[in-house]
Amino acid sequence: CKKINGLKNGISFPHPPPLSSEKNLMKKPWSGRFKQSTDVLMETFSASISFDKRLYACDIEGSIAHCKMLARCKIISPSESQKIQKGLKRILKECDEGRFQFKDELEDIHMNIESRLRELIGPTAGKLHTARSRNDQVCLDIRLYLRNEVDETVKEINRLCKTLVSLAKKNIDKVIPGYTHMQRAQPVLLSHHLLAYVEMLLRDKDRFLDARKRINIMPLGSAALAGTNFPIDRQYTAKLLKFPEISHNSMDAVADRDFAAEFCSASALLMMHLSRFSEELVIWNSSEFGFVELSDAFTTGSSIMPQKKNPDAAELIRGKSGRVFGNLVSLLTLMKGLPLAYNKDLQEDKEPLFDSADTVKTCLKIFTGMMQSAKFKSLSIEELSTSGFLTATDMADYLVLKGVPFREAHEVTGKIVAYCLDNGKTLDKLSLKELRKISKRFDEDVSEHIALKNSVDRKNIYGGTAKKQVKAQIARLTKKLK
Ligand code: ARG
């Protein structure tokens, strides 16, 4: 048997051809100490292949890197490494083309691939799992998967932000009522309202990118829990897989799913924002409000009421926030009672995680499409003036400019509002005579002061709704999103 020397610490590994008795070893990779076969029910119960098969590309990518590292460390021979890599690439192709036969009895994606590798290249396949356990392997797979999901999610967040910024630009002259307590409060630019969501989405993006730092850590070498017996080069594997860091504690590495919970948490916050926005679109799209018309492409009809055009996309996004919140709670609950290190409970991490990742990405895409095709209406002064006294605060501020203390000005304006309500009038319809009956401080210039457009433009403070300020924000965000 050929020995390959050259390891720093003088250990060398023989590479004998496998014994013929090893050839049929793999029914189940762990079947050695078992005398009875697995109960049929148990086999289905413990299998995760139905959902973790989607990790196949990550699993193979990780295995190829591990295999290259084993050869570099002379733990397997160069020809064994070549053979294994070739087999793995063939499996990748089979999976990509939908030809791979996933088997429940092989439990999970790791054992399905290893078993197929054995079919393809024989007992050499058994060398791939040297210095590795499924416990660190599955962590690696999820980290590779999530790193990619973060990147795709961030791309979709950017697309939505750009869409909102361009809508803000296009609709810069539209004024809508701003609300507090769901009561008409003060006039604002529609653009200002839209850009509020861009701020939220950019915080969401930062949260995903921050989580990415803790996702981007290479766990291989931790093996089952204690670290491997073999003097492998963990940094080399990390380099091949573009991980900037390796994990520092093998027990933590195989038990940790914080990074997955962080992803679910960032997803939950993002969905909360999309859900709020959806709620507003549902309201704005109603005939009572009529601020926006959602396109036919993102609405559906009723099977009984021919006149209906329902804002289903917005409603579904609002509805789907529930499952994404639930996924975070599932994951936290899953982990809270687990002793170190790996426990099979952790297999349950995948479905909530995958569901959050899928839901968030789809909702972002749908939201972007819905916004791109939405038509915002221009509300007339009449529409804005009816019901509600949007410029009442401006009237109070007018009196302050005339030297009235704010509290007193507030009281006077309150009386004017009461007068309007009693007489079926709006602020802009009052004569100077009527105003003067309540306060002598009113002059001719009051009507100009409480005009809607002037009210908006007077909020000329950084972060305010004045057109000048909103335009400055559009410029800042356009630059930031480049
Ligand atoms: N399918 C398993 C999971 O998702 C892989 C790790 C199994 N490890 C074990 N010791 N049974 O967690």
Tab-separated table of C-alpha atoms and ligand atoms in Angstrom:
chain	number	residue	atom	x	y	z
A	1	CYS	CA	0.000	0.000	0.000
A	2	LYS	CA	1.246	3.351	-1.097
A	3	LYS	CA	2.017	5.922	1.581
A	4	ILE	CA	1.922	9.614	0.897
A	5	ASN	CA	4.133	11.637	3.181
A	6	GLY	CA	4.662	15.323	3.497
A	7	LEU	CA	2.329	16.491	6.270
A	8	LYS	CA	3.830	19.103	8.556
A	9	ASN	CA	3.343	16.992	11.684
A	10	GLY	CA	4.705	13.871	10.076
A	11	ILE	CA	1.387	11.980	10.018
A	12	SER	CA	0.697	10.255	6.744
A	13	PHE	CA	-2.353	8.474	5.460
A	14	PRO	CA	-2.293	5.229	3.488
A	15	HIS	CA	-4.488	5.042	0.423
A	16	PRO	CA	-5.126	1.306	-0.036
A	17	PRO	CA	-7.766	0.142	-2.493
A	18	PRO	CA	-11.013	-0.457	-0.558
A	19	LEU	CA	-11.650	-4.025	0.662
A	20	SER	CA	-14.355	-5.893	-1.182
A	21	SER	CA	-16.279	-6.254	2.127
A	22	GLU	CA	-16.732	-2.466	2.160
A	23	LYS	CA	-18.441	-2.554	-1.183
A	24	ASN	CA	-21.967	-3.194	0.091
A	25	LEU	CA	-21.607	-1.151	3.243
A	26	MET	CA	-23.973	1.568	2.201
A	27	LYS	CA	-27.543	0.670	2.744
A	28	LYS	CA	-27.686	3.382	5.342
A	29	PRO	CA	-24.387	5.098	5.993
A	30	TRP	CA	-24.816	4.458	9.706
A	31	SER	CA	-26.112	0.886	9.484
A	32	GLY	CA	-22.992	-0.743	10.971
A	33	ARG	CA	-24.146	-1.107	14.594
A	34	PHE	CA	-27.795	-1.889	13.723
A	35	LYS	CA	-29.215	-5.416	13.701
A	36	GLN	CA	-32.795	-4.557	12.718
A	37	SER	CA	-33.983	-2.371	9.925
A	38	THR	CA	-35.736	0.941	10.536
A	39	ASP	CA	-39.497	0.894	11.084
A	40	VAL	CA	-41.257	2.059	7.920
A	41	LEU	CA	-43.117	4.778	9.782
A	42	MET	CA	-39.917	5.902	11.446
A	43	GLU	CA	-38.170	6.057	8.107
A	44	THR	CA	-40.678	8.576	6.768
A	45	PHE	CA	-40.792	10.385	10.096
A	46	SER	CA	-37.083	10.995	10.294
A	47	ALA	CA	-36.593	11.803	6.630
A	48	SER	CA	-35.951	15.398	5.638
A	49	ILE	CA	-35.222	14.741	1.985
A	50	SER	CA	-38.631	16.017	0.844
A	51	PHE	CA	-37.583	19.519	1.876
A	52	ASP	CA	-33.786	19.535	2.238
A	53	LYS	CA	-33.289	18.304	-1.336
A	54	ARG	CA	-33.272	21.936	-2.327
A	55	LEU	CA	-29.858	22.149	-0.654
A	56	TYR	CA	-28.297	19.820	-3.222
A	57	ALA	CA	-26.197	22.471	-4.988
A	58	CYS	CA	-24.852	23.841	-1.694
A	59	ASP	CA	-24.166	20.323	-0.432
A	60	ILE	CA	-22.195	19.449	-3.552
A	61	GLU	CA	-20.329	22.755	-3.573
A	62	GLY	CA	-19.327	22.144	0.046
A	63	SER	CA	-18.324	18.540	-0.665
A	64	ILE	CA	-16.144	19.515	-3.606
A	65	ALA	CA	-14.302	22.063	-1.472
A	66	HIS	CA	-13.934	19.549	1.371
A	67	CYS	CA	-12.621	16.952	-1.074
A	68	LYS	CA	-10.052	19.346	-2.567
A	69	MET	CA	-8.909	20.212	0.937
A	70	LEU	CA	-8.583	16.516	1.910
A	71	ALA	CA	-6.327	15.971	-1.102
A	72	ARG	CA	-4.276	19.059	-0.391
A	73	CYS	CA	-3.731	17.806	3.159
A	74	LYS	CA	-2.819	14.406	1.701
A	75	ILE	CA	-5.637	12.671	3.552
A	76	ILE	CA	-6.907	11.321	0.253
A	77	SER	CA	-4.880	10.882	-2.906
A	78	PRO	CA	-5.087	13.250	-5.895
A	79	SER	CA	-6.676	10.554	-8.044
A	80	GLU	CA	-9.286	9.764	-5.381
A	81	SER	CA	-10.031	13.459	-5.144
A	82	GLN	CA	-10.448	13.692	-8.931
A	83	LYS	CA	-12.717	10.680	-8.968
A	84	ILE	CA	-14.912	12.035	-6.162
A	85	GLN	CA	-15.147	15.494	-7.723
A	86	LYS	CA	-16.078	14.075	-11.093
A	87	GLY	CA	-18.812	11.983	-9.475
A	88	LEU	CA	-20.138	14.948	-7.540
A	89	LYS	CA	-20.285	17.097	-10.663
A	90	ARG	CA	-22.218	14.388	-12.426
A	91	ILE	CA	-24.696	14.263	-9.530
A	92	LEU	CA	-25.070	18.036	-9.690
A	93	LYS	CA	-25.986	17.723	-13.354
A	94	GLU	CA	-28.483	14.949	-12.595
A	95	CYS	CA	-30.113	17.136	-9.928
A	96	ASP	CA	-30.135	20.233	-12.151
A	97	GLU	CA	-31.820	18.267	-14.902
A	98	GLY	CA	-34.354	16.710	-12.532
A	99	ARG	CA	-33.054	13.198	-13.141
A	100	PHE	CA	-31.834	12.492	-9.599
A	101	GLN	CA	-33.865	9.937	-7.660
A	102	PHE	CA	-34.273	11.241	-4.120
A	103	LYS	CA	-34.965	8.409	-1.679
A	104	ASP	CA	-36.782	8.683	1.656
A	105	GLU	CA	-34.895	5.705	3.071
A	106	LEU	CA	-31.670	7.656	2.629
A	107	GLU	CA	-33.073	10.244	5.026
A	108	ASP	CA	-31.565	13.496	3.903
A	109	ILE	CA	-29.767	15.273	1.078
A	110	HIS	CA	-26.310	14.424	2.466
A	111	MET	CA	-26.855	10.670	2.469
A	112	ASN	CA	-28.748	10.701	-0.826
A	113	ILE	CA	-25.810	12.320	-2.556
A	114	GLU	CA	-23.219	10.151	-0.853
A	115	SER	CA	-25.118	7.011	-1.745
A	116	ARG	CA	-25.401	8.032	-5.398
A	117	LEU	CA	-21.706	8.861	-5.399
A	118	ARG	CA	-21.015	5.299	-4.283
A	119	GLU	CA	-23.168	3.959	-7.116
A	120	LEU	CA	-21.174	6.053	-9.547
A	121	ILE	CA	-17.591	5.660	-8.341
A	122	GLY	CA	-17.651	2.740	-5.931
A	123	PRO	CA	-16.189	2.549	-2.418
A	124	THR	CA	-13.874	5.554	-2.929
A	125	ALA	CA	-17.051	7.574	-2.296
A	126	GLY	CA	-16.753	6.560	1.347
A	127	LYS	CA	-13.597	8.657	1.691
A	128	LEU	CA	-15.405	11.924	1.135
A	129	HIS	CA	-16.892	11.929	4.616
A	130	THR	CA	-13.440	11.730	6.267
A	131	ALA	CA	-13.015	14.476	8.869
A	132	ARG	CA	-16.647	15.489	8.499
A	133	SER	CA	-20.006	14.785	10.096
A	134	ARG	CA	-23.466	15.530	8.827
A	135	ASN	CA	-23.690	17.878	11.801
A	136	ASP	CA	-21.130	20.322	10.462
A	137	GLN	CA	-22.064	19.504	6.874
A	138	VAL	CA	-25.677	20.581	7.306
A	139	CYS	CA	-24.565	23.834	8.969
A	140	LEU	CA	-22.314	24.560	6.025
A	141	ASP	CA	-25.132	23.862	3.575
A	142	ILE	CA	-27.556	26.191	5.328
A	143	ARG	CA	-24.930	28.915	5.535
A	144	LEU	CA	-24.179	28.660	1.824
A	145	TYR	CA	-27.894	28.638	1.046
A	146	LEU	CA	-28.680	31.622	3.273
A	147	ARG	CA	-25.763	33.694	2.057
A	148	ASN	CA	-27.220	33.441	-1.416
A	149	GLU	CA	-30.757	34.107	-0.199
A	150	VAL	CA	-29.607	37.290	1.534
A	151	ASP	CA	-27.999	38.495	-1.688
A	152	GLU	CA	-31.141	37.818	-3.699
A	153	THR	CA	-33.387	39.407	-1.090
A	154	VAL	CA	-31.215	42.510	-0.969
A	155	LYS	CA	-31.425	42.756	-4.766
A	156	GLU	CA	-35.223	42.650	-4.589
A	157	ILE	CA	-35.303	45.244	-1.807
A	158	ASN	CA	-33.196	47.524	-4.002
A	159	ARG	CA	-35.547	47.051	-6.948
A	160	LEU	CA	-38.559	47.964	-4.837
A	161	CYS	CA	-36.784	51.007	-3.386
A	162	LYS	CA	-35.834	52.237	-6.848
A	163	THR	CA	-39.425	51.792	-8.001
A	164	LEU	CA	-40.711	53.816	-5.052
A	165	VAL	CA	-38.164	56.572	-5.572
A	166	SER	CA	-39.092	56.891	-9.240
A	167	LEU	CA	-42.796	56.991	-8.302
A	168	ALA	CA	-41.975	59.737	-5.817
A	169	LYS	CA	-40.238	61.662	-8.576
A	170	LYS	CA	-43.075	61.188	-11.047
A	171	ASN	CA	-45.794	62.206	-8.577
A	172	ILE	CA	-43.920	65.035	-6.900
A	173	ASP	CA	-46.839	67.501	-7.150
A	174	LYS	CA	-49.516	65.261	-5.680
A	175	VAL	CA	-50.796	66.180	-2.245
A	176	ILE	CA	-52.630	63.702	-0.026
A	177	PRO	CA	-53.957	63.985	3.487
A	178	GLY	CA	-51.517	62.627	6.047
A	179	TYR	CA	-53.206	60.738	8.874
A	180	THR	CA	-52.773	60.209	12.580
A	181	HIS	CA	-55.230	57.964	14.447
A	182	MET	CA	-56.594	57.268	10.960
A	183	GLN	CA	-58.016	60.833	11.037
A	184	ARG	CA	-57.063	63.420	8.449
A	185	ALA	CA	-54.228	65.359	10.051
A	186	GLN	CA	-52.054	67.509	7.768
A	187	PRO	CA	-51.462	67.671	4.025
A	188	VAL	CA	-48.319	65.877	2.844
A	189	LEU	CA	-46.773	65.089	-0.502
A	190	LEU	CA	-47.652	61.620	-1.750
A	191	SER	CA	-43.934	61.332	-2.528
A	192	HIS	CA	-43.080	61.959	1.112
A	193	HIS	CA	-45.382	59.111	2.117
A	194	LEU	CA	-43.838	56.747	-0.437
A	195	LEU	CA	-40.308	57.634	0.642
A	196	ALA	CA	-41.192	56.797	4.253
A	197	TYR	CA	-41.351	53.179	3.100
A	198	VAL	CA	-38.004	53.487	1.347
A	199	GLU	CA	-36.498	54.421	4.730
A	200	MET	CA	-38.021	51.290	6.305
A	201	LEU	CA	-36.880	49.082	3.454
A	202	LEU	CA	-33.333	50.401	3.634
A	203	ARG	CA	-33.226	49.538	7.332
A	204	ASP	CA	-34.473	46.059	6.388
A	205	LYS	CA	-31.693	45.763	3.852
A	206	ASP	CA	-29.128	46.734	6.503
A	207	ARG	CA	-30.517	44.078	8.828
A	208	PHE	CA	-30.134	41.389	6.158
A	209	LEU	CA	-26.608	42.521	5.379
A	210	ASP	CA	-25.728	42.558	9.047
A	211	ALA	CA	-27.080	39.024	9.481
A	212	ARG	CA	-24.975	38.036	6.473
A	213	LYS	CA	-21.797	38.706	8.484
A	214	ARG	CA	-22.771	35.991	10.958
A	215	ILE	CA	-24.039	33.667	8.242
A	216	ASN	CA	-20.728	33.963	6.449
A	217	ILE	CA	-18.707	31.699	8.765
A	218	MET	CA	-17.299	28.304	7.783
A	219	PRO	CA	-18.142	25.479	10.239
A	220	LEU	CA	-16.486	22.421	8.609
A	221	GLY	CA	-13.868	20.798	10.824
A	222	SER	CA	-16.227	20.836	13.799
A	223	ALA	CA	-17.274	17.323	12.776
A	224	ALA	CA	-19.902	15.787	15.098
A	225	LEU	CA	-19.263	18.222	17.960
A	226	ALA	CA	-15.691	17.971	19.261
A	227	GLY	CA	-13.669	18.805	16.180
A	228	THR	CA	-12.064	16.347	13.790
A	229	ASN	CA	-9.161	13.975	14.535
A	230	PHE	CA	-7.565	14.843	11.217
A	231	PRO	CA	-5.156	17.730	10.720
A	232	ILE	CA	-7.263	19.362	8.024
A	233	ASP	CA	-6.817	22.867	6.675
A	234	ARG	CA	-10.025	24.655	7.636
A	235	GLN	CA	-8.826	27.984	6.273
A	236	TYR	CA	-8.276	26.412	2.878
A	237	THR	CA	-11.857	25.083	2.741
A	238	ALA	CA	-13.065	28.521	3.836
A	239	LYS	CA	-11.054	30.171	1.096
A	240	LEU	CA	-12.425	27.824	-1.564
A	241	LEU	CA	-15.981	28.582	-0.462
A	242	LYS	CA	-15.334	32.334	-0.068
A	243	PHE	CA	-15.925	32.437	3.668
A	244	PRO	CA	-13.918	35.218	5.309
A	245	GLU	CA	-13.992	33.495	8.710
A	246	ILE	CA	-14.067	30.049	10.291
A	247	SER	CA	-15.994	29.110	13.431
A	248	HIS	CA	-14.047	29.185	16.703
A	249	ASN	CA	-15.798	26.533	18.772
A	250	SER	CA	-16.857	23.193	17.327
A	251	MET	CA	-19.710	22.696	19.794
A	252	ASP	CA	-21.162	26.105	19.111
A	253	ALA	CA	-20.679	25.621	15.374
A	254	VAL	CA	-22.872	22.507	15.143
A	255	ALA	CA	-25.521	23.748	17.599
A	256	ASP	CA	-25.788	27.341	16.373
A	257	ARG	CA	-28.795	28.441	14.350
A	258	ASP	CA	-28.714	32.068	15.532
A	259	PHE	CA	-27.831	33.123	12.030
A	260	ALA	CA	-30.988	31.432	10.733
A	261	ALA	CA	-33.096	33.113	13.426
A	262	GLU	CA	-31.556	36.445	12.478
A	263	PHE	CA	-32.535	35.853	8.873
A	264	CYS	CA	-36.081	34.997	9.995
A	265	SER	CA	-36.163	38.073	12.194
A	266	ALA	CA	-35.040	40.397	9.387
A	267	SER	CA	-37.670	38.698	7.203
A	268	ALA	CA	-40.375	39.266	9.817
A	269	LEU	CA	-39.615	42.984	10.107
A	270	LEU	CA	-39.555	43.368	6.352
A	271	MET	CA	-42.921	41.612	6.048
A	272	MET	CA	-44.336	43.847	8.767
A	273	HIS	CA	-43.401	46.847	6.622
A	274	LEU	CA	-44.814	45.343	3.438
A	275	SER	CA	-47.963	44.446	5.334
A	276	ARG	CA	-48.475	48.021	6.586
A	277	PHE	CA	-47.953	49.352	3.102
A	278	SER	CA	-50.366	46.742	1.716
A	279	GLU	CA	-52.989	47.807	4.235
A	280	GLU	CA	-52.651	51.395	3.037
A	281	LEU	CA	-52.943	50.352	-0.600
A	282	VAL	CA	-56.081	48.356	0.148
A	283	ILE	CA	-57.588	51.430	1.802
A	284	TRP	CA	-56.320	53.885	-0.819
A	285	ASN	CA	-57.667	51.676	-3.627
A	286	SER	CA	-61.206	51.672	-2.175
A	287	SER	CA	-63.893	53.874	-3.735
A	288	GLU	CA	-64.167	55.711	-0.411
A	289	PHE	CA	-60.557	56.874	-0.685
A	290	GLY	CA	-59.665	56.573	-4.360
A	291	PHE	CA	-56.075	57.732	-3.963
A	292	VAL	CA	-54.732	54.980	-6.183
A	293	GLU	CA	-55.876	52.553	-8.814
A	294	LEU	CA	-54.134	49.216	-8.759
A	295	SER	CA	-53.693	47.662	-12.186
A	296	ASP	CA	-55.661	44.721	-13.557
A	297	ALA	CA	-52.415	42.751	-13.539
A	298	PHE	CA	-52.247	42.710	-9.737
A	299	THR	CA	-55.937	42.536	-8.854
A	300	THR	CA	-58.601	39.887	-9.346
A	301	GLY	CA	-62.325	39.752	-9.802
A	302	SER	CA	-65.175	38.268	-7.826
A	303	SER	CA	-66.941	35.115	-8.986
A	304	ILE	CA	-70.315	36.587	-8.007
A	305	MET	CA	-70.097	40.393	-8.107
A	306	PRO	CA	-69.241	41.478	-11.647
A	307	GLN	CA	-68.228	45.009	-10.669
A	308	LYS	CA	-65.488	43.951	-8.267
A	309	LYS	CA	-61.767	44.452	-8.730
A	310	ASN	CA	-60.081	43.273	-5.588
A	311	PRO	CA	-56.608	44.269	-4.341
A	312	ASP	CA	-55.625	40.614	-3.776
A	313	ALA	CA	-51.888	41.106	-4.187
A	314	ALA	CA	-51.807	43.617	-1.341
A	315	GLU	CA	-54.153	41.503	0.773
A	316	LEU	CA	-52.079	38.369	0.273
A	317	ILE	CA	-48.842	40.124	1.161
A	318	ARG	CA	-50.532	41.440	4.304
A	319	GLY	CA	-51.781	37.901	4.999
A	320	LYS	CA	-48.453	36.223	4.373
A	321	SER	CA	-46.738	38.345	6.998
A	322	GLY	CA	-48.379	36.007	9.531
A	323	ARG	CA	-46.524	32.890	8.450
A	324	VAL	CA	-43.216	34.757	8.329
A	325	PHE	CA	-43.708	35.981	11.918
A	326	GLY	CA	-44.666	32.407	12.818
A	327	ASN	CA	-41.487	31.025	11.267
A	328	LEU	CA	-39.363	33.169	13.562
A	329	VAL	CA	-41.279	31.959	16.596
A	330	SER	CA	-40.989	28.332	15.393
A	331	LEU	CA	-37.246	28.621	15.140
A	332	LEU	CA	-36.784	30.300	18.520
A	333	THR	CA	-39.055	27.750	20.183
A	334	LEU	CA	-37.187	24.941	18.457
A	335	MET	CA	-33.894	26.115	19.902
A	336	LYS	CA	-34.770	27.336	23.344
A	337	GLY	CA	-34.556	24.005	25.159
A	338	LEU	CA	-31.778	22.286	23.233
A	339	PRO	CA	-28.749	21.104	25.184
A	340	LEU	CA	-25.433	21.312	23.335
A	341	ALA	CA	-24.485	20.218	20.808
A	342	TYR	CA	-26.402	18.861	17.780
A	343	ASN	CA	-29.875	17.418	18.332
A	344	LYS	CA	-32.102	16.026	15.643
A	345	ASP	CA	-34.687	18.697	16.542
A	346	LEU	CA	-32.497	20.985	14.462
A	347	GLN	CA	-33.640	19.244	11.325
A	348	GLU	CA	-36.879	21.174	11.899
A	349	ASP	CA	-35.057	24.445	11.239
A	350	LYS	CA	-35.330	24.117	7.490
A	351	GLU	CA	-39.001	24.376	6.634
A	352	PRO	CA	-39.618	27.663	8.477
A	353	LEU	CA	-36.374	29.038	7.116
A	354	PHE	CA	-37.101	28.067	3.516
A	355	ASP	CA	-40.652	29.323	3.843
A	356	SER	CA	-39.528	32.729	5.086
A	357	ALA	CA	-36.903	33.046	2.380
A	358	ASP	CA	-39.367	32.077	-0.374
A	359	THR	CA	-42.225	34.191	0.938
A	360	VAL	CA	-40.131	37.314	1.376
A	361	LYS	CA	-38.633	37.105	-2.093
A	362	THR	CA	-41.985	36.490	-3.780
A	363	CYS	CA	-43.721	39.248	-1.828
A	364	LEU	CA	-40.991	41.723	-2.758
A	365	LYS	CA	-41.336	40.836	-6.438
A	366	ILE	CA	-45.125	41.089	-6.375
A	367	PHE	CA	-44.986	44.358	-4.460
A	368	THR	CA	-42.616	45.876	-6.996
A	369	GLY	CA	-44.862	44.816	-9.886
A	370	MET	CA	-47.953	46.118	-8.121
A	371	MET	CA	-46.312	49.507	-7.509
A	372	GLN	CA	-44.858	49.807	-10.990
A	373	SER	CA	-48.307	49.420	-12.501
A	374	ALA	CA	-50.278	51.474	-9.958
A	375	LYS	CA	-51.789	54.831	-10.955
A	376	PHE	CA	-51.900	57.526	-8.301
A	377	LYS	CA	-54.698	60.036	-8.664
A	378	SER	CA	-54.437	63.792	-8.270
A	379	LEU	CA	-56.783	64.861	-5.521
A	380	SER	CA	-58.498	68.202	-6.076
A	381	ILE	CA	-58.426	70.944	-3.463
A	382	GLU	CA	-62.118	70.209	-2.879
A	383	GLU	CA	-61.431	66.552	-2.213
A	384	LEU	CA	-58.662	67.486	0.165
A	385	SER	CA	-60.671	70.174	1.956
A	386	THR	CA	-63.846	68.217	2.523
A	387	SER	CA	-64.074	66.491	5.877
A	388	GLY	CA	-61.145	67.161	8.101
A	389	PHE	CA	-59.373	70.435	8.639
A	390	LEU	CA	-55.959	69.659	7.246
A	391	THR	CA	-54.580	73.164	7.661
A	392	ALA	CA	-55.895	73.879	11.160
A	393	THR	CA	-52.366	73.631	12.564
A	394	ASP	CA	-51.221	76.154	9.956
A	395	MET	CA	-53.941	78.505	11.124
A	396	ALA	CA	-52.777	78.166	14.717
A	397	ASP	CA	-49.177	78.749	13.592
A	398	TYR	CA	-50.368	81.848	11.686
A	399	LEU	CA	-51.655	83.306	14.945
A	400	VAL	CA	-48.335	82.441	16.622
A	401	LEU	CA	-46.557	84.474	13.932
A	402	LYS	CA	-48.870	87.356	14.878
A	403	GLY	CA	-47.647	87.128	18.465
A	404	VAL	CA	-50.286	84.838	20.026
A	405	PRO	CA	-48.839	82.169	22.392
A	406	PHE	CA	-49.236	78.723	20.781
A	407	ARG	CA	-51.588	77.302	23.431
A	408	GLU	CA	-53.931	80.257	22.971
A	409	ALA	CA	-53.686	80.014	19.181
A	410	HIS	CA	-54.595	76.320	19.452
A	411	GLU	CA	-57.670	77.189	21.529
A	412	VAL	CA	-58.795	79.902	19.074
A	413	THR	CA	-58.377	77.632	16.063
A	414	GLY	CA	-60.267	74.887	17.881
A	415	LYS	CA	-63.175	77.298	18.283
A	416	ILE	CA	-63.024	78.131	14.578
A	417	VAL	CA	-63.184	74.434	13.707
A	418	ALA	CA	-66.208	74.054	15.996
A	419	TYR	CA	-67.808	77.055	14.261
A	420	CYS	CA	-67.178	75.420	10.851
A	421	LEU	CA	-68.698	72.153	12.007
A	422	ASP	CA	-71.784	73.917	13.335
A	423	ASN	CA	-72.219	75.860	10.103
A	424	GLY	CA	-71.196	73.254	7.526
A	425	LYS	CA	-68.105	75.193	6.420
A	426	THR	CA	-64.440	74.513	5.829
A	427	LEU	CA	-61.513	76.701	6.948
A	428	ASP	CA	-60.789	78.073	3.487
A	429	LYS	CA	-64.422	79.137	3.029
A	430	LEU	CA	-64.536	81.436	6.067
A	431	SER	CA	-64.627	85.181	5.524
A	432	LEU	CA	-62.236	87.481	7.331
A	433	LYS	CA	-65.266	88.896	9.153
A	434	GLU	CA	-66.195	85.498	10.543
A	435	LEU	CA	-62.588	84.862	11.611
A	436	ARG	CA	-62.294	88.258	13.277
A	437	LYS	CA	-65.359	87.519	15.371
A	438	ILE	CA	-63.233	84.893	17.086
A	439	SER	CA	-59.836	86.660	17.027
A	440	LYS	CA	-58.848	90.178	16.057
A	441	ARG	CA	-55.380	88.927	15.088
A	442	PHE	CA	-56.580	87.604	11.703
A	443	ASP	CA	-55.659	89.675	8.623
A	444	GLU	CA	-56.103	89.317	4.850
A	445	ASP	CA	-52.977	87.186	4.513
A	446	VAL	CA	-54.536	84.285	6.466
A	447	SER	CA	-56.138	82.652	3.423
A	448	GLU	CA	-52.778	82.533	1.648
A	449	HIS	CA	-51.224	81.106	4.789
A	450	ILE	CA	-53.647	78.185	5.070
A	451	ALA	CA	-53.670	77.284	1.361
A	452	LEU	CA	-52.870	73.582	1.006
A	453	LYS	CA	-49.828	73.955	-1.179
A	454	ASN	CA	-48.346	76.639	1.042
A	455	SER	CA	-48.982	74.463	4.058
A	456	VAL	CA	-46.894	71.693	2.488
A	457	ASP	CA	-44.104	73.974	1.348
A	458	ARG	CA	-43.809	75.565	4.749
A	459	LYS	CA	-42.629	72.228	6.206
A	460	ASN	CA	-39.267	73.196	4.889
A	461	ILE	CA	-37.212	71.483	7.529
A	462	TYR	CA	-34.773	68.617	6.898
A	463	GLY	CA	-36.957	65.489	6.779
A	464	GLY	CA	-40.149	67.515	6.267
A	465	THR	CA	-42.721	67.264	3.497
A	466	ALA	CA	-41.911	70.528	1.623
A	467	LYS	CA	-41.281	69.859	-2.051
A	468	LYS	CA	-37.742	71.203	-1.745
A	469	GLN	CA	-36.973	68.763	1.080
A	470	VAL	CA	-38.612	65.808	-0.644
A	471	LYS	CA	-36.659	66.537	-3.807
A	472	ALA	CA	-33.462	66.579	-1.767
A	473	GLN	CA	-34.384	63.162	-0.353
A	474	ILE	CA	-35.118	61.835	-3.820
A	475	ALA	CA	-31.642	62.960	-4.882
A	476	ARG	CA	-30.006	61.412	-1.807
A	477	LEU	CA	-31.834	58.100	-2.228
A	478	THR	CA	-31.220	57.933	-5.975
A	479	LYS	CA	-27.500	58.281	-5.295
A	480	LYS	CA	-27.610	55.764	-2.453
A	481	LEU	CA	-29.423	53.174	-4.595
A	482	LYS	CA	-27.024	53.425	-7.538
B	1	ARG	N1	-30.741	16.000	8.195
B	1	ARG	C1	-30.036	16.441	9.346
B	1	ARG	C2	-30.447	17.865	9.710
B	1	ARG	O1	-31.016	18.487	8.916
B	1	ARG	C3	-28.564	16.407	9.093
B	1	ARG	C4	-27.746	16.185	10.310
B	1	ARG	C5	-28.018	14.839	10.898
B	1	ARG	N2	-27.134	14.483	11.932
B	1	ARG	C6	-27.326	13.436	12.726
B	1	ARG	N3	-26.468	13.184	13.629
B	1	ARG	N4	-28.398	12.694	12.608
B	1	ARG	O2	-30.192	18.340	10.778
